[in-house]
XYZ file of C-alpha atoms in Angstrom:
261
model
C 44.733 73.665 -63.483
C 41.055 73.684 -62.490
C 39.589 70.189 -62.301
C 35.879 69.589 -62.806
C 35.699 65.787 -62.950
C 38.268 63.291 -61.724
C 38.439 59.533 -62.158
C 40.777 58.070 -59.568
C 41.819 54.487 -60.270
C 38.330 53.562 -61.463
C 37.640 49.908 -62.190
C 34.366 48.099 -62.797
C 33.550 44.403 -62.651
C 30.216 42.914 -63.652
C 28.800 39.488 -62.846
C 26.879 37.787 -65.655
C 23.701 35.762 -65.182
C 25.781 32.612 -65.453
C 27.930 33.796 -62.547
C 31.009 34.756 -64.555
C 32.909 37.893 -63.524
C 33.840 40.302 -66.323
C 36.339 43.098 -65.770
C 35.007 45.983 -67.863
C 37.309 48.782 -66.673
C 40.710 48.742 -64.996
C 42.467 51.625 -63.230
C 41.089 54.591 -65.203
C 42.735 57.746 -63.881
C 42.175 61.105 -65.591
C 40.521 64.488 -65.149
C 38.372 66.859 -67.209
C 38.515 70.632 -66.865
C 35.399 72.761 -66.266
C 33.889 73.871 -69.561
C 35.993 71.400 -71.555
C 34.582 69.304 -74.399
C 36.072 65.807 -74.254
C 35.324 62.645 -76.202
C 35.833 59.041 -75.137
C 36.647 56.705 -78.015
C 37.557 53.049 -78.195
C 36.450 49.678 -79.605
C 32.978 48.329 -78.899
C 32.727 46.817 -75.439
C 35.718 48.697 -74.017
C 33.669 50.331 -71.246
C 33.147 53.873 -72.574
C 29.484 53.963 -71.579
C 30.338 52.422 -68.225
C 32.643 55.373 -67.537
C 29.743 57.776 -68.185
C 27.407 55.867 -65.883
C 29.960 55.915 -63.086
C 30.446 59.682 -63.479
C 26.660 60.146 -63.489
C 26.310 58.112 -60.313
C 24.029 55.590 -62.022
C 26.329 52.673 -61.119
C 29.137 52.472 -58.534
C 32.771 51.837 -59.367
C 34.103 48.491 -58.143
C 37.449 50.103 -57.357
C 38.532 53.739 -57.194
C 36.070 56.595 -57.405
C 34.693 59.460 -59.466
C 34.988 62.940 -57.978
C 33.165 66.082 -59.160
C 34.032 69.473 -57.759
C 36.074 67.817 -55.039
C 33.177 65.637 -53.852
C 32.996 61.860 -54.444
C 30.099 60.694 -56.591
C 27.816 58.520 -54.457
C 24.653 58.574 -56.584
C 22.745 60.575 -59.218
C 23.432 64.309 -59.085
C 21.427 67.376 -60.026
C 24.469 69.053 -61.585
C 24.639 66.432 -64.371
C 22.512 66.080 -67.500
C 22.512 62.781 -69.404
C 21.786 62.260 -73.103
C 21.514 58.760 -74.570
C 21.646 57.408 -78.118
C 17.862 57.119 -78.101
C 16.071 60.358 -77.164
C 13.713 58.397 -74.826
C 10.899 60.929 -75.178
C 7.457 60.260 -73.682
C 5.291 59.639 -76.779
C 2.073 60.987 -75.215
C 3.654 64.320 -74.235
C 4.347 67.133 -76.662
C 7.781 68.703 -77.124
C 7.613 71.347 -74.400
C 6.059 68.869 -71.957
C 8.970 66.487 -72.581
C 11.491 69.268 -71.987
C 9.752 70.104 -68.697
C 10.111 66.589 -67.234
C 13.290 67.313 -65.177
C 11.714 70.474 -63.735
C 8.663 68.482 -62.647
C 10.787 65.745 -61.083
C 12.888 68.259 -59.132
C 9.878 70.405 -58.250
C 10.896 73.682 -59.879
C 8.298 76.495 -60.173
C 6.058 75.882 -63.190
C 5.955 79.402 -64.660
C 9.725 79.883 -64.501
C 10.320 76.387 -65.854
C 7.981 76.928 -68.791
C 9.809 80.135 -69.693
C 13.161 78.344 -69.504
C 11.830 75.462 -71.613
C 10.808 77.923 -74.316
C 14.257 79.549 -74.191
C 15.899 76.139 -74.578
C 13.660 75.207 -77.487
C 14.735 78.454 -79.151
C 18.354 77.534 -78.429
C 17.994 74.168 -80.198
C 15.933 75.642 -83.052
C 12.560 74.107 -82.185
C 10.483 77.099 -81.049
C 7.822 76.379 -83.647
C 7.464 72.724 -82.632
C 6.678 72.941 -78.916
C 3.163 71.501 -79.364
C 4.239 68.640 -81.647
C 4.382 65.038 -80.468
C 7.665 63.087 -80.782
C 6.125 60.973 -83.562
C 5.778 64.144 -85.661
C 9.506 64.941 -85.486
C 12.537 63.677 -87.394
C 15.271 61.751 -85.595
C 17.507 64.808 -85.434
C 14.694 66.943 -84.052
C 13.916 64.386 -81.354
C 17.564 64.433 -80.304
C 17.433 68.239 -80.124
C 14.511 67.870 -77.727
C 16.580 65.502 -75.579
C 19.412 68.069 -75.472
C 16.980 70.803 -74.381
C 15.559 68.456 -71.726
C 19.045 67.659 -70.409
C 19.740 71.401 -70.072
C 16.424 72.107 -68.333
C 17.791 72.062 -64.781
C 20.949 73.954 -65.845
C 23.506 71.224 -65.054
C 27.212 72.020 -65.015
C 28.053 68.831 -66.931
C 26.506 67.059 -69.926
C 27.229 63.363 -70.383
C 26.390 62.154 -73.891
C 26.356 58.474 -74.805
C 26.531 58.079 -78.614
C 23.842 60.770 -78.998
C 23.946 60.818 -82.796
C 24.799 57.172 -83.474
C 21.357 56.317 -84.853
C 21.208 59.263 -87.271
C 22.110 59.248 -90.959
C 25.489 60.736 -91.883
C 24.193 64.097 -93.118
C 21.951 64.644 -90.088
C 24.772 63.572 -87.793
C 27.130 66.146 -89.318
C 24.469 68.832 -88.899
C 23.901 67.848 -85.271
C 27.650 68.016 -84.606
C 27.677 71.630 -85.782
C 24.564 72.413 -83.721
C 26.037 70.794 -80.614
C 29.161 72.941 -80.886
C 27.017 76.038 -81.307
C 25.064 75.199 -78.150
C 28.247 74.337 -76.242
C 29.881 77.629 -77.224
C 26.842 79.491 -75.856
C 26.398 77.427 -72.685
C 30.010 76.365 -71.956
C 29.047 73.259 -70.024
C 31.576 70.533 -69.385
C 30.749 67.890 -72.018
C 31.873 64.265 -71.961
C 30.747 62.504 -75.142
C 31.125 58.828 -76.017
C 31.416 58.072 -79.726
C 32.556 55.370 -82.105
C 33.212 57.988 -84.780
C 36.806 59.212 -84.911
C 35.832 62.045 -87.249
C 33.120 63.173 -84.848
C 35.553 63.140 -81.917
C 38.175 65.189 -83.780
C 35.562 67.691 -84.935
C 34.026 68.203 -81.479
C 36.654 67.702 -78.807
C 39.305 69.707 -77.019
C 40.837 66.383 -75.980
C 40.169 62.765 -76.961
C 40.563 60.013 -74.369
C 41.385 56.719 -76.061
C 40.195 53.599 -74.201
C 41.790 50.194 -74.875
C 39.860 46.962 -75.558
C 38.339 45.276 -72.501
C 39.275 45.624 -69.784
C 39.151 49.294 -70.680
C 42.229 51.263 -69.722
C 43.163 54.816 -70.613
C 45.609 54.254 -73.451
C 46.353 57.851 -74.397
C 45.031 61.401 -74.428
C 45.069 63.262 -77.736
C 44.894 67.061 -77.734
C 42.921 68.367 -80.694
C 44.903 71.442 -81.733
C 42.379 72.682 -84.288
C 41.232 76.298 -83.778
C 37.694 77.160 -82.740
C 35.088 78.000 -83.776
C 34.812 74.933 -85.992
C 32.542 74.805 -89.012
C 31.738 72.227 -91.706
C 34.833 73.553 -93.519
C 36.931 72.254 -90.617
C 36.470 68.735 -91.987
C 38.580 69.773 -94.996
C 41.359 71.179 -92.796
C 44.741 69.466 -93.168
C 45.144 69.048 -89.399
C 41.663 67.526 -89.094
C 42.484 64.985 -91.792
C 45.875 64.272 -90.208
C 44.412 63.625 -86.750
C 41.593 61.408 -88.021
C 44.077 59.357 -90.061
C 46.434 58.959 -87.088
C 43.640 57.828 -84.787
C 42.215 55.380 -87.325
C 45.651 53.797 -87.732
C 45.950 53.425 -83.954
C 42.553 51.747 -83.776
C 43.439 49.369 -86.583
C 46.498 48.344 -84.605
C 44.413 48.080 -81.445
C 41.882 45.806 -83.135
C 44.656 43.582 -84.528
C 46.214 43.303 -81.087
C 42.843 42.363 -79.621
C 42.316 39.693 -82.282
C 45.811 38.289 -81.671
C 45.164 38.142 -77.927
C 41.976 36.174 -78.525
């Protein structure tokens, strides 16, 4: 089996301002295949976002290591694109200028980068909005811009931290469909953190369930729903079965956490 990303015994401990040590992650060991779409789910505070930041090289693991393409992660990498819950667009720059930011940082040729930016805006359905400012866009449109920006330097992996969490339910469902469309065209490895079980089942090839803090890999759920997936998939019997099973597991997880406290 080809392995794109590996987490080998990853643990992470933080020290609070008061000097207390908090164990956020403990002994996470798993791997993601190249081109796979995986979701990380778990209760709030279980360390899902911390896992993404370790993979991205934004923070170091306290124990263990992340490995990409056989090489340990020692810092930020050009082969990774990161998308956060907030689009974090520069308000004084128009859409295409925001998309071009990674190319400018890396020092890519301007003419080629501009052409690629326009291709990416077409991909995310925003060709007609390249001169608009972020304040002139809806929340969903701003997140589309952030996806185009993350793809600008053609990374092999996209890490997405609750990218649609701030959107209303209808827009979120639409963005889920759009994200799958883009993924099917680009076939990047995608690791997405979400609190939404329905979103995870709709998007993922596999779902990695993280336990309450300290976060441990509790189980891996294979989503055996055929692709391509459409809005009709949410009415599929297997989709409903998987979402129900996962919700029941989380209810039990939350009860166990409350009992432990």
